[in-house]
PDB file of C-alpha atoms in Angstrom:
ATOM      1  CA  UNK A   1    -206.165 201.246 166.546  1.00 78.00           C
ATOM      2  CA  UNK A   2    -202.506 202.062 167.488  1.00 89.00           C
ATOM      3  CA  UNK A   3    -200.661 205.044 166.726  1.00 91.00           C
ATOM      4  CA  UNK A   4    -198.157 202.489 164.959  1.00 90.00           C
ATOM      5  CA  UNK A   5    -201.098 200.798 163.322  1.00 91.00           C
ATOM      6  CA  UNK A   6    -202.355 203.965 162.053  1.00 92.00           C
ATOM      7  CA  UNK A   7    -199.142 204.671 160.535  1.00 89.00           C
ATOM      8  CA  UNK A   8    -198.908 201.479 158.907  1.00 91.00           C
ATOM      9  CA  UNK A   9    -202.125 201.541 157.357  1.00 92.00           C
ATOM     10  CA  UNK A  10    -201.895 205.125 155.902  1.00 89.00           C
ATOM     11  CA  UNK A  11    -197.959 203.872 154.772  1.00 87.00           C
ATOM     12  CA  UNK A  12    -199.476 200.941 153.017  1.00 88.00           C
ATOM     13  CA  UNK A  13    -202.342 203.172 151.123  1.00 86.00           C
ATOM     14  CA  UNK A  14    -199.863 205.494 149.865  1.00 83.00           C
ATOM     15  CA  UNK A  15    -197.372 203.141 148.606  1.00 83.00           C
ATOM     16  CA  UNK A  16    -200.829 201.333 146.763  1.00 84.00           C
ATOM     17  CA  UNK A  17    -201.851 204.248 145.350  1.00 81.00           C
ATOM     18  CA  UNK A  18    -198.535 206.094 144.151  1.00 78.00           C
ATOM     19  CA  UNK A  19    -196.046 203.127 143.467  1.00 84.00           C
ATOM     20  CA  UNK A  20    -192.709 203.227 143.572  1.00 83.00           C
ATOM     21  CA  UNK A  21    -192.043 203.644 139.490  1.00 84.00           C
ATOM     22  CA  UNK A  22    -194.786 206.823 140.452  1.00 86.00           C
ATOM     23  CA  UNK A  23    -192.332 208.230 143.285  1.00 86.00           C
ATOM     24  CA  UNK A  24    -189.308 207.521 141.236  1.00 89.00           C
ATOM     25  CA  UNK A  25    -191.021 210.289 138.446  1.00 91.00           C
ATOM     26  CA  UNK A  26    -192.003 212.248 140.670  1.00 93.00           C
ATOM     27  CA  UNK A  27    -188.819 212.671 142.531  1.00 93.00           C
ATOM     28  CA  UNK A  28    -186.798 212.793 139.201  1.00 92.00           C
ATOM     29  CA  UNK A  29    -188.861 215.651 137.789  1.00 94.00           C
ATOM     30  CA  UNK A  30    -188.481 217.381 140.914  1.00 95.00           C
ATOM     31  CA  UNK A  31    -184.664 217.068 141.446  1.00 94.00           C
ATOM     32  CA  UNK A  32    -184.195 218.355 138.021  1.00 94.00           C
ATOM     33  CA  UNK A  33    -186.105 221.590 138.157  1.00 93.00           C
ATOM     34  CA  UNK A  34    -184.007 221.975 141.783  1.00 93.00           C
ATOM     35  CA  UNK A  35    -181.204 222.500 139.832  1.00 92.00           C
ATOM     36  CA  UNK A  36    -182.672 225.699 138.250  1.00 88.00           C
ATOM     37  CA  UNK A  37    -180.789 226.967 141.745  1.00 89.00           C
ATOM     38  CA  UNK A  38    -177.312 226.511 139.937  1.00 88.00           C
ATOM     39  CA  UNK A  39    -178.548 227.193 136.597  1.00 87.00           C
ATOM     40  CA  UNK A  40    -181.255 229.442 135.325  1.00 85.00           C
ATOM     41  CA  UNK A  41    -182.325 227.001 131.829  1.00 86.00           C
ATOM     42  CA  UNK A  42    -182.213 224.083 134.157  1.00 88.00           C
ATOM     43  CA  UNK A  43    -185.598 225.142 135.769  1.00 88.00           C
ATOM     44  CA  UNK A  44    -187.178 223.075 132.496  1.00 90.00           C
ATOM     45  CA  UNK A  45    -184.902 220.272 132.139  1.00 92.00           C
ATOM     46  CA  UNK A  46    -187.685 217.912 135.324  1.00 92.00           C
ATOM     47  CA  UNK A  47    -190.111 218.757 132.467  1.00 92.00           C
ATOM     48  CA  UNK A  48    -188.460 217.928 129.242  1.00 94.00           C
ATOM     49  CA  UNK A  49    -187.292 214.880 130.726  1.00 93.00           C
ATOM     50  CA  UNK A  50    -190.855 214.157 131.558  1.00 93.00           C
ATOM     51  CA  UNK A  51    -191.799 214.630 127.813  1.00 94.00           C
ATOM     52  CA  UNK A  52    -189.009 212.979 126.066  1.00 93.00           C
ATOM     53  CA  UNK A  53    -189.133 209.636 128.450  1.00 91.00           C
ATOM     54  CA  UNK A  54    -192.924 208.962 127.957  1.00 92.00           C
ATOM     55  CA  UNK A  55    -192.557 209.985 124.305  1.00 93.00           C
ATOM     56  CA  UNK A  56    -189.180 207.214 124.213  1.00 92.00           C
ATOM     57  CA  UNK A  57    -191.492 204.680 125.872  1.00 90.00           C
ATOM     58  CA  UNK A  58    -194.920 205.429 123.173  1.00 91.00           C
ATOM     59  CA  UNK A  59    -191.457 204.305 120.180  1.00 93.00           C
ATOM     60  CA  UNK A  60    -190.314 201.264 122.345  1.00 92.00           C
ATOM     61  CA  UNK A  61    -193.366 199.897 124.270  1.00 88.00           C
ATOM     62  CA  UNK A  62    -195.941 201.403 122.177  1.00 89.00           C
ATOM     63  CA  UNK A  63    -197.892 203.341 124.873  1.00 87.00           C
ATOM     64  CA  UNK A  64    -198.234 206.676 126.735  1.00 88.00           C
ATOM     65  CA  UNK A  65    -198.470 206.016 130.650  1.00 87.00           C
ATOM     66  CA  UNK A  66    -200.335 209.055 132.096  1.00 91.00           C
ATOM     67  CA  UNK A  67    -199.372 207.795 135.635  1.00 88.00           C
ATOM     68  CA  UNK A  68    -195.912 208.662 135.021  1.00 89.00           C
ATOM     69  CA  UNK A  69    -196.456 211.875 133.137  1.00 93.00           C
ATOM     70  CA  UNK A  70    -198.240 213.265 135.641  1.00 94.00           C
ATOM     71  CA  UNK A  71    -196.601 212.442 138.515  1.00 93.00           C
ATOM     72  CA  UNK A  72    -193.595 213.619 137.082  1.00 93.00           C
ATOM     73  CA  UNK A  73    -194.925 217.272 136.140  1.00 95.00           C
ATOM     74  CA  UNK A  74    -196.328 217.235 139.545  1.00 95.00           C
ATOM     75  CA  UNK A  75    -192.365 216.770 140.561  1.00 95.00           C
ATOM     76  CA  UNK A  76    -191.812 219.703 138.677  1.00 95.00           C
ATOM     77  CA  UNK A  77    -194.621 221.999 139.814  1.00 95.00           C
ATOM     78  CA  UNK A  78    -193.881 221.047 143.488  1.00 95.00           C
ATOM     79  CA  UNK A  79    -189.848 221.974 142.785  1.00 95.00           C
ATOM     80  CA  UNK A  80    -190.944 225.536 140.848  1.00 92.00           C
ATOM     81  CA  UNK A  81    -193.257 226.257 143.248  1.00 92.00           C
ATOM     82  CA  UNK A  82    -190.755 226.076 146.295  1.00 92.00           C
ATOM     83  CA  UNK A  83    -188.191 228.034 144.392  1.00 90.00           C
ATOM     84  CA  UNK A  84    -190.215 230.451 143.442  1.00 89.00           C
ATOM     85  CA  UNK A  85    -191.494 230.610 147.054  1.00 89.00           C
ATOM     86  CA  UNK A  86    -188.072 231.083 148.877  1.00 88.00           C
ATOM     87  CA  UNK A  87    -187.391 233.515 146.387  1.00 83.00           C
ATOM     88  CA  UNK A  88    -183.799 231.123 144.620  1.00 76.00           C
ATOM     89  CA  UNK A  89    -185.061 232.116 141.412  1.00 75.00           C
ATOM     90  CA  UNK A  90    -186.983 235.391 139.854  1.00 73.00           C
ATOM     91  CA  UNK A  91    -188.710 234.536 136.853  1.00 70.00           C
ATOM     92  CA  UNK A  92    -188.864 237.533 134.634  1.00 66.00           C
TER      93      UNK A  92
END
């Protein structure tokens, strides 16, 4: 096996396993708690959006998708870690 087939077999098992709706959460809930940088309150806002969309989509489609939820408070984990790594924000 190739180098280049290597790549494209680990690309496709990825984008199986964590879909794109998955990345899209993921990435949303961590681009929000980024903007804790600007903003101190903003640190929470990846993880209330988290909340309130899967709670909007239990009223209008009648069911909790776990996939999403977690993905996206990974997002915001990932995002709160690195800040709180490179020292942009102090909590406390």
């Amino acid at each position: 096996m190739t180098i280049l087939e290597r790549y494209q077999y680990y690309g496709e098992l990825i984008v199986n396993f964590f879909r794109w709706d998955l990345q899209l959460h993921f990435f949303w809930g961590f681009m929000l708690t980024l903007f804790g940088v600007y903003w101190q309150p903003l640190l929470f806002s990846g993880l209330l959006v988290t909340i309130v969309k899967e709670a909007l989509d239990v009223w209008s489609k009648g069911h909790w998708s776990w996939g999403d939820f977690w993905c996206g408070i990974g997002g915001c984990v990932l995002a709160m870690g690195f800040l709180l790594s490179t020292e942009a924000v102090h909590l406390g």
